[in-house]
CSV table of C-alpha atoms in Angstrom, one decimal:
chain,number,residue,atom,x,y,z
A,1,LYS,CA,27.6,-5.2,-5.8
A,2,ALA,CA,26.4,-7.4,-8.0
A,3,GLY,CA,24.4,-9.8,-7.6
A,4,SER,CA,23.4,-8.7,-4.0
A,5,SER,CA,20.2,-8.4,-2.9
A,6,PRO,CA,19.1,-4.9,-1.4
A,7,TRP,CA,17.2,-6.4,1.1
A,8,ARG,CA,18.2,-7.6,5.0
A,9,LEU,CA,15.9,-9.4,6.6
A,10,LEU,CA,14.9,-8.1,10.5
A,11,THR,CA,12.8,-10.8,11.5
A,12,SER,CA,11.2,-13.8,10.5
A,13,GLN,CA,8.6,-16.9,11.9
A,14,ARG,CA,7.3,-19.9,10.8
A,15,GLN,CA,4.1,-20.2,13.6
A,16,PRO,CA,1.3,-19.4,13.9
A,17,TYR,CA,1.9,-17.9,10.4
A,18,PRO,CA,4.8,-17.1,8.3
A,19,ILE,CA,5.8,-13.9,8.5
A,20,SER,CA,9.2,-11.9,7.5
A,21,VAL,CA,9.9,-8.5,7.5
A,22,GLU,CA,13.1,-7.1,5.4
A,23,GLY,CA,14.6,-3.7,5.3
A,24,HIS,CA,16.0,-1.8,2.9
A,25,VAL,CA,19.8,-1.7,3.1
A,26,ASP,CA,19.9,2.0,1.7
A,27,LYS,CA,16.1,3.9,3.0
A,28,PRO,CA,15.6,3.3,7.0
A,29,PHE,CA,11.9,3.5,6.2
A,30,CYS,CA,11.5,1.1,3.3
A,31,PHE,CA,10.5,-2.2,4.4
A,32,ARG,CA,9.1,-5.3,2.4
A,33,VAL,CA,6.6,-7.8,4.4
A,34,VAL,CA,5.7,-11.3,3.1
A,35,PHE,CA,3.1,-13.2,5.3
A,36,TYR,CA,0.9,-16.0,4.6
A,37,ALA,CA,-2.8,-15.5,5.9
A,38,PRO,CA,-4.9,-18.8,6.5
A,39,THR,CA,-8.0,-17.6,4.0
A,40,LEU,CA,-8.4,-16.8,0.4
A,41,ALA,CA,-6.9,-14.0,-1.5
A,42,GLY,CA,-10.3,-12.3,-1.6
A,43,THR,CA,-11.5,-12.5,2.0
A,44,ALA,CA,-7.7,-11.2,2.6
A,45,PHE,CA,-7.9,-8.4,0.3
A,46,ASP,CA,-10.9,-7.3,1.3
A,47,LEU,CA,-10.2,-7.1,5.5
A,48,LEU,CA,-6.5,-5.7,4.1
A,49,ALA,CA,-8.1,-2.9,1.7
A,50,SER,CA,-10.6,-1.4,4.3
A,51,ILE,CA,-9.3,1.4,5.5
A,52,LEU,CA,-12.2,1.8,8.1
A,53,ARG,CA,-11.0,-1.6,9.7
A,54,ARG,CA,-7.7,-1.2,9.7
A,55,PRO,CA,-7.6,-0.1,13.5
A,56,GLU,CA,-8.8,-2.9,14.1
A,57,TRP,CA,-6.3,-5.3,13.6
A,58,ASP,CA,-3.0,-2.9,13.1
A,59,GLU,CA,-1.9,-1.7,16.9
A,60,LEU,CA,0.2,1.2,15.6
A,61,THR,CA,-3.0,3.0,13.8
A,62,GLU,CA,-5.0,5.1,15.9
A,63,SER,CA,-7.6,6.2,13.4
A,64,THR,CA,-8.5,6.6,9.8
A,65,ARG,CA,-11.7,8.3,7.8
A,66,ILE,CA,-12.3,8.2,4.4
A,67,VAL,CA,-12.0,12.5,3.0
A,68,GLU,CA,-13.5,11.5,-0.4
A,69,SER,CA,-14.7,8.7,-3.1
A,70,LEU,CA,-13.1,9.8,-5.7
A,71,ALA,CA,-14.5,6.7,-7.8
A,72,HIS,CA,-15.8,2.9,-7.7
A,73,ARG,CA,-11.7,2.1,-6.5
A,74,ASP,CA,-10.2,4.9,-6.1
A,75,ALA,CA,-10.4,6.9,-3.1
A,76,ILE,CA,-8.4,9.8,-0.3
A,77,HIS,CA,-7.8,8.3,2.9
A,78,TYR,CA,-6.4,9.9,6.1
A,79,VAL,CA,-4.9,7.9,8.8
A,80,LYS,CA,-3.4,9.0,12.0
A,81,MET,CA,-0.7,6.6,13.8
A,82,LYS,CA,-0.3,6.2,17.6
A,83,PRO,CA,3.3,7.8,19.0
A,84,VAL,CA,6.1,4.9,19.8
A,85,TRP,CA,7.7,7.0,22.8
A,86,PRO,CA,10.1,8.9,22.4
A,87,THR,CA,8.4,10.1,18.8
A,88,ALA,CA,5.6,12.3,18.0
A,89,ALA,CA,2.2,10.6,16.9
A,90,ARG,CA,2.4,11.0,12.8
A,91,ASP,CA,-0.4,11.1,10.0
A,92,SER,CA,-0.8,11.0,6.4
A,93,LEU,CA,-3.1,11.5,3.5
A,94,LEU,CA,-3.1,8.9,0.9
A,95,LEU,CA,-4.6,8.3,-2.8
A,96,SER,CA,-5.3,5.1,-2.9
A,97,HIS,CA,-6.3,2.5,-5.7
A,98,LEU,CA,-7.8,-1.2,-6.1
A,99,ALA,CA,-7.4,-3.1,-9.0
A,100,ALA,CA,-7.3,-7.0,-10.1
A,101,VAL,CA,-3.9,-7.9,-11.3
A,102,GLN,CA,-2.9,-10.8,-13.5
A,103,THR,CA,0.1,-13.0,-11.8
A,104,ALA,CA,2.8,-14.9,-13.4
A,105,ASP,CA,1.1,-18.1,-13.5
A,106,GLY,CA,-2.1,-16.5,-14.8
A,107,SER,CA,-4.0,-16.2,-12.1
A,108,ARG,CA,-6.1,-13.6,-10.1
A,109,GLY,CA,-4.3,-11.2,-7.6
A,110,TYR,CA,-5.7,-8.2,-5.9
A,111,LEU,CA,-3.3,-4.8,-5.6
A,112,ASN,CA,-4.2,-2.0,-3.5
A,113,VAL,CA,-1.4,1.0,-3.8
A,114,SER,CA,-1.2,4.2,-2.0
A,115,ARG,CA,0.7,7.4,-1.9
A,116,SER,CA,0.8,10.8,-0.5
A,117,ILE,CA,-0.8,14.2,-1.9
A,118,GLU,CA,-1.9,17.3,-0.5
A,119,ASP,CA,-5.3,18.7,0.0
A,120,VAL,CA,-6.0,21.9,1.4
A,121,ARG,CA,-9.1,20.0,2.9
A,122,VAL,CA,-6.7,18.5,5.1
A,123,PRO,CA,-4.0,20.1,6.2
A,124,GLU,CA,-1.2,19.6,8.4
A,125,SER,CA,-2.7,19.7,11.9
A,126,GLY,CA,0.4,20.5,14.3
A,127,GLY,CA,0.0,20.2,17.4
A,128,GLY,CA,2.7,17.2,17.8
A,129,VAL,CA,1.0,15.4,15.1
A,130,VAL,CA,4.1,15.3,12.2
A,131,ARG,CA,2.7,14.6,8.5
A,132,MET,CA,5.0,11.6,7.1
A,133,GLU,CA,5.3,10.9,3.3
A,134,ALA,CA,5.0,7.7,1.9
A,135,GLY,CA,6.4,7.6,-1.5
A,136,ILE,CA,4.8,4.3,-2.4
A,137,ALA,CA,2.8,1.7,-0.1
A,138,GLY,CA,0.5,-1.1,-0.9
A,139,GLN,CA,-0.1,-4.9,-0.8
A,140,LEU,CA,-0.2,-7.6,-3.5
A,141,VAL,CA,-2.4,-11.0,-2.4
A,142,THR,CA,-2.5,-13.6,-4.7
A,143,ARG,CA,-3.0,-17.2,-4.2
A,144,VAL,CA,0.0,-19.4,-2.6
A,145,PRO,CA,2.1,-21.4,-5.3
A,146,PRO,CA,2.0,-25.1,-4.8
A,147,ALA,CA,6.0,-25.1,-3.8
A,148,GLU,CA,6.1,-22.5,-1.7
A,149,ALA,CA,2.9,-24.0,0.3
A,150,GLN,CA,4.6,-27.4,0.2
A,151,ALA,CA,8.0,-25.8,1.8
A,152,LEU,CA,6.1,-23.9,4.6
A,153,ALA,CA,3.8,-27.1,5.3
A,154,LEU,CA,0.6,-25.1,4.9
A,155,ALA,CA,-2.2,-27.2,5.7
A,156,GLY,CA,-5.0,-27.2,3.6
A,157,ASP,CA,-5.6,-25.1,0.4
A,158,ARG,CA,-7.3,-22.1,2.0
A,159,TRP,CA,-4.1,-19.9,2.4
A,160,CYS,CA,-3.1,-17.0,0.4
A,161,LYS,CA,0.4,-14.8,0.0
A,162,VAL,CA,0.4,-11.1,1.1
A,163,VAL,CA,3.4,-9.4,0.0
A,164,GLN,CA,3.4,-5.8,0.9
A,165,ILE,CA,5.9,-2.8,0.2
A,166,ALA,CA,6.3,0.4,2.1
A,167,ASP,CA,8.4,3.3,0.9
A,168,GLY,CA,8.1,6.9,2.7
A,169,ASP,CA,9.2,9.5,4.7
A,170,LEU,CA,8.1,9.6,8.8
A,171,LYS,CA,9.6,13.1,8.8
A,172,GLY,CA,11.4,14.4,12.0
A,173,TRP,CA,14.0,12.4,14.3
A,174,ILE,CA,13.2,8.8,14.6
A,175,PRO,CA,16.0,6.8,16.9
A,176,LYS,CA,16.7,3.0,15.8
A,177,SER,CA,15.1,1.9,18.5
A,178,VAL,CA,12.0,3.1,17.2
A,179,ILE,CA,12.7,1.4,14.3
A,180,LYS,CA,13.6,-1.7,15.2
A,181,PHE,CA,10.3,-1.8,17.3
A,182,ILE,CA,7.7,-1.5,14.6
A,183,ALA,CA,9.4,-3.9,12.5
A,184,THR,CA,10.4,-6.4,14.5
A,185,GLN,CA,7.3,-6.7,17.2
A,186,ALA,CA,4.4,-3.9,16.4
A,187,LEU,CA,4.2,-4.8,12.6
A,188,PRO,CA,4.5,-8.6,12.9
A,189,ARG,CA,2.1,-9.2,15.9
A,190,SER,CA,-0.5,-6.7,14.0
A,191,LEU,CA,0.3,-9.5,11.1
A,192,ALA,CA,-0.6,-12.2,13.2
A,193,LYS,CA,-3.6,-10.7,14.9
A,194,VAL,CA,-5.3,-9.8,11.3
A,195,CYS,CA,-4.1,-13.8,10.5
A,196,ARG,CA,-6.7,-14.8,13.5
A,197,GLN,CA,-9.3,-12.2,11.9
A,198,LEU,CA,-9.1,-13.6,8.2
A,199,ALA,CA,-9.1,-17.5,10.0
A,200,ALA,CA,-12.4,-16.6,11.1
A,201,LEU,CA,-14.2,-14.9,8.0
A,202,PRO,CA,-16.0,-17.5,5.1
A,203,PRO,CA,-12.9,-17.8,2.5
A,204,SER,CA,-13.8,-16.3,-1.0
A,205,ALA,CA,-11.6,-16.3,-4.0
A,206,GLU,CA,-13.3,-13.2,-5.2
A,207,SER,CA,-13.2,-9.8,-3.7
A,208,ARG,CA,-16.4,-8.0,-2.7
A,209,LEU,CA,-14.7,-4.6,-2.8
A,210,LEU,CA,-14.0,-4.8,-6.5
A,211,GLN,CA,-17.4,-6.5,-7.7
A,212,PRO,CA,-18.3,-6.1,-10.6
A,213,PRO,CA,-15.1,-7.8,-11.9
A,214,GLU,CA,-13.0,-5.7,-13.4
A,215,GLU,CA,-10.6,-6.8,-16.4
A,216,MET,CA,-7.8,-8.3,-14.9
A,217,LEU,CA,-4.4,-5.6,-15.7
A,218,ALA,CA,-1.4,-7.9,-17.0
A,219,PRO,CA,1.7,-7.1,-16.4
A,220,SER,CA,2.9,-7.5,-19.8
A,221,GLU,CA,0.8,-5.1,-21.0
A,222,THR,CA,1.5,-2.7,-18.9
A,223,LEU,CA,5.4,-2.4,-19.7
A,224,GLY,CA,4.4,-0.4,-23.0
A,225,GLU,CA,2.7,2.2,-21.3
A,226,MET,CA,5.1,2.2,-18.4
A,227,LEU,CA,7.7,3.3,-20.8
A,228,ALA,CA,6.2,6.7,-21.9
A,229,PRO,CA,3.8,7.8,-19.2
A,230,PRO,CA,1.8,10.8,-20.2
A,231,GLU,CA,2.2,14.3,-19.0
A,232,THR,CA,0.6,15.4,-16.1
A,233,PRO,CA,-2.0,18.0,-17.0
A,234,GLU,CA,-2.8,20.7,-15.1
A,235,ILE,CA,-5.3,20.1,-12.4
A,236,PRO,CA,-8.3,22.4,-12.3
A,237,PRO,CA,-9.8,22.5,-9.3
A,238,PRO,CA,-13.2,20.8,-8.4
A,239,ALA,CA,-16.6,22.0,-7.4
A,240,VAL,CA,-16.4,23.5,-4.0
A,241,LEU,CA,-18.9,21.7,-1.7
A,242,ALA,CA,-21.4,23.9,-0.2
A,243,THR,CA,-20.3,24.8,3.3
A,244,PRO,CA,-20.6,28.9,4.1
A,245,ALA,CA,-17.6,30.9,3.8
A,246,ALA,CA,-15.6,28.1,2.4
A,247,PRO,CA,-12.4,28.5,0.6
A,248,GLN,CA,-11.7,27.3,-2.9
A,249,ARG,CA,-10.3,23.6,-2.7
A,250,TYR,CA,-8.2,21.4,-5.0
A,251,LEU,CA,-7.0,18.3,-5.0
A,252,ALA,CA,-2.7,19.0,-5.8
A,253,ARG,CA,-1.0,15.9,-7.0
A,254,ARG,CA,3.2,15.9,-5.5
A,255,PRO,CA,5.4,16.3,-9.1
A,256,THR,CA,6.7,12.4,-9.8
A,257,ALA,CA,10.2,12.8,-8.2
A,258,PRO,CA,13.2,11.4,-10.7
A,259,ARG,CA,13.3,8.9,-7.9
A,260,TRP,CA,10.7,6.3,-9.2
A,261,LYS,CA,13.1,5.3,-11.8
A,262,ALA,CA,15.9,4.0,-9.8
A,263,TRP,CA,13.1,2.2,-7.1
A,264,LEU,CA,11.6,0.6,-10.2
A,265,ARG,CA,14.6,-0.8,-11.1
A,266,VAL,CA,15.5,-2.0,-7.5
A,267,LEU,CA,11.8,-3.2,-7.1
A,268,LEU,CA,12.0,-5.1,-11.0
A,269,ARG,CA,15.7,-6.4,-10.1
A,270,TYR,CA,14.9,-7.7,-6.5
A,271,ALA,CA,11.5,-7.6,-5.4
A,272,GLY,CA,10.4,-11.0,-6.7
A,273,PRO,CA,6.3,-10.7,-6.5
A,274,ALA,CA,6.6,-7.5,-5.8
A,275,VAL,CA,7.2,-6.7,-9.3
A,276,VAL,CA,3.0,-6.9,-10.4
A,277,ALA,CA,3.0,-4.4,-7.3
A,278,ALA,CA,5.6,-1.9,-9.2
A,279,VAL,CA,4.2,-2.0,-12.4
A,280,THR,CA,0.6,-1.5,-11.6
A,281,SER,CA,1.5,1.1,-9.2
A,282,LEU,CA,2.9,3.3,-12.5
A,283,VAL,CA,-1.0,1.8,-14.1
A,284,PHE,CA,-2.2,3.6,-11.3
A,285,GLN,CA,-0.3,6.7,-11.9
A,286,LEU,CA,-1.4,6.8,-15.9
A,287,ILE,CA,-5.1,5.9,-14.3
A,288,VAL,CA,-5.2,9.1,-12.4
A,289,GLY,CA,-3.3,11.0,-14.8
A,290,ARG,CA,-5.7,10.2,-17.5
A,291,ARG,CA,-9.0,10.9,-15.1
A,292,MET,CA,-7.5,14.1,-14.4
A,293,GLY,CA,-7.1,15.1,-18.1
A,294,ARG,CA,-11.0,14.2,-18.8
A,295,SER,CA,-12.0,16.2,-15.7
A,296,ARG,CA,-10.5,19.1,-17.3
A,297,THR,CA,-12.1,18.5,-20.7
A,298,ARG,CA,-15.7,18.6,-19.3
């Protein structure tokens, strides 16, 4: 109904670190997480965006690896998740992009956004492992607005805010009890663990992953581009790696589904801080499309 939020609070805590987890009322595998970490934005972003370090703090992640580094800020990542009884283990293949963004108050924030792709180098393994699909997933790390810091009674000025969106399809049969366990127990525990790790690291407002600093993307500058995204070019196969008897390899993006328009409208209307993440994720798609186009003309 008009004026109602599409998000339903699943769990929240104030101590030792403020964490809240919300689920989408119409999508069983869509979550929004907001938590406050005891460090500055650059330090938090670098740890959260480092895919190889994710198993250190995420109790649901079994292993990760970088399949290919496409550019300084783009990469293909493979993530394998642990099974949660009685379900099978899951894995995913993600195209990820890192960016510095301009927040509503003009300060610098950091965005890590990913979506599922297909790549013949990493086929579905089978053997009891189910390939899940991420429509859009990522984190936006920013400074904490003074009003929020005061309302949450955050001591000191070394805090940052993390807004995480995960919208996907886990595929196969998932009992509601497993979804509840992940959202209300496993996820908050993992976030509390990463907050403890961040508290022990030297705080930095600047991200080391994005050095040298890139030009910030302002949401107001991207809205015009968002209204008319370019057509997806045909994707030529890249050079085959020097492997004996290797089959031809190529990267194929999933066609953009019409559902992104409805999802974007929901984010723009209700997601608050996630608006920047939604807009920049579309810019991410434009960046990838243009890079693919340039590679085709070479």
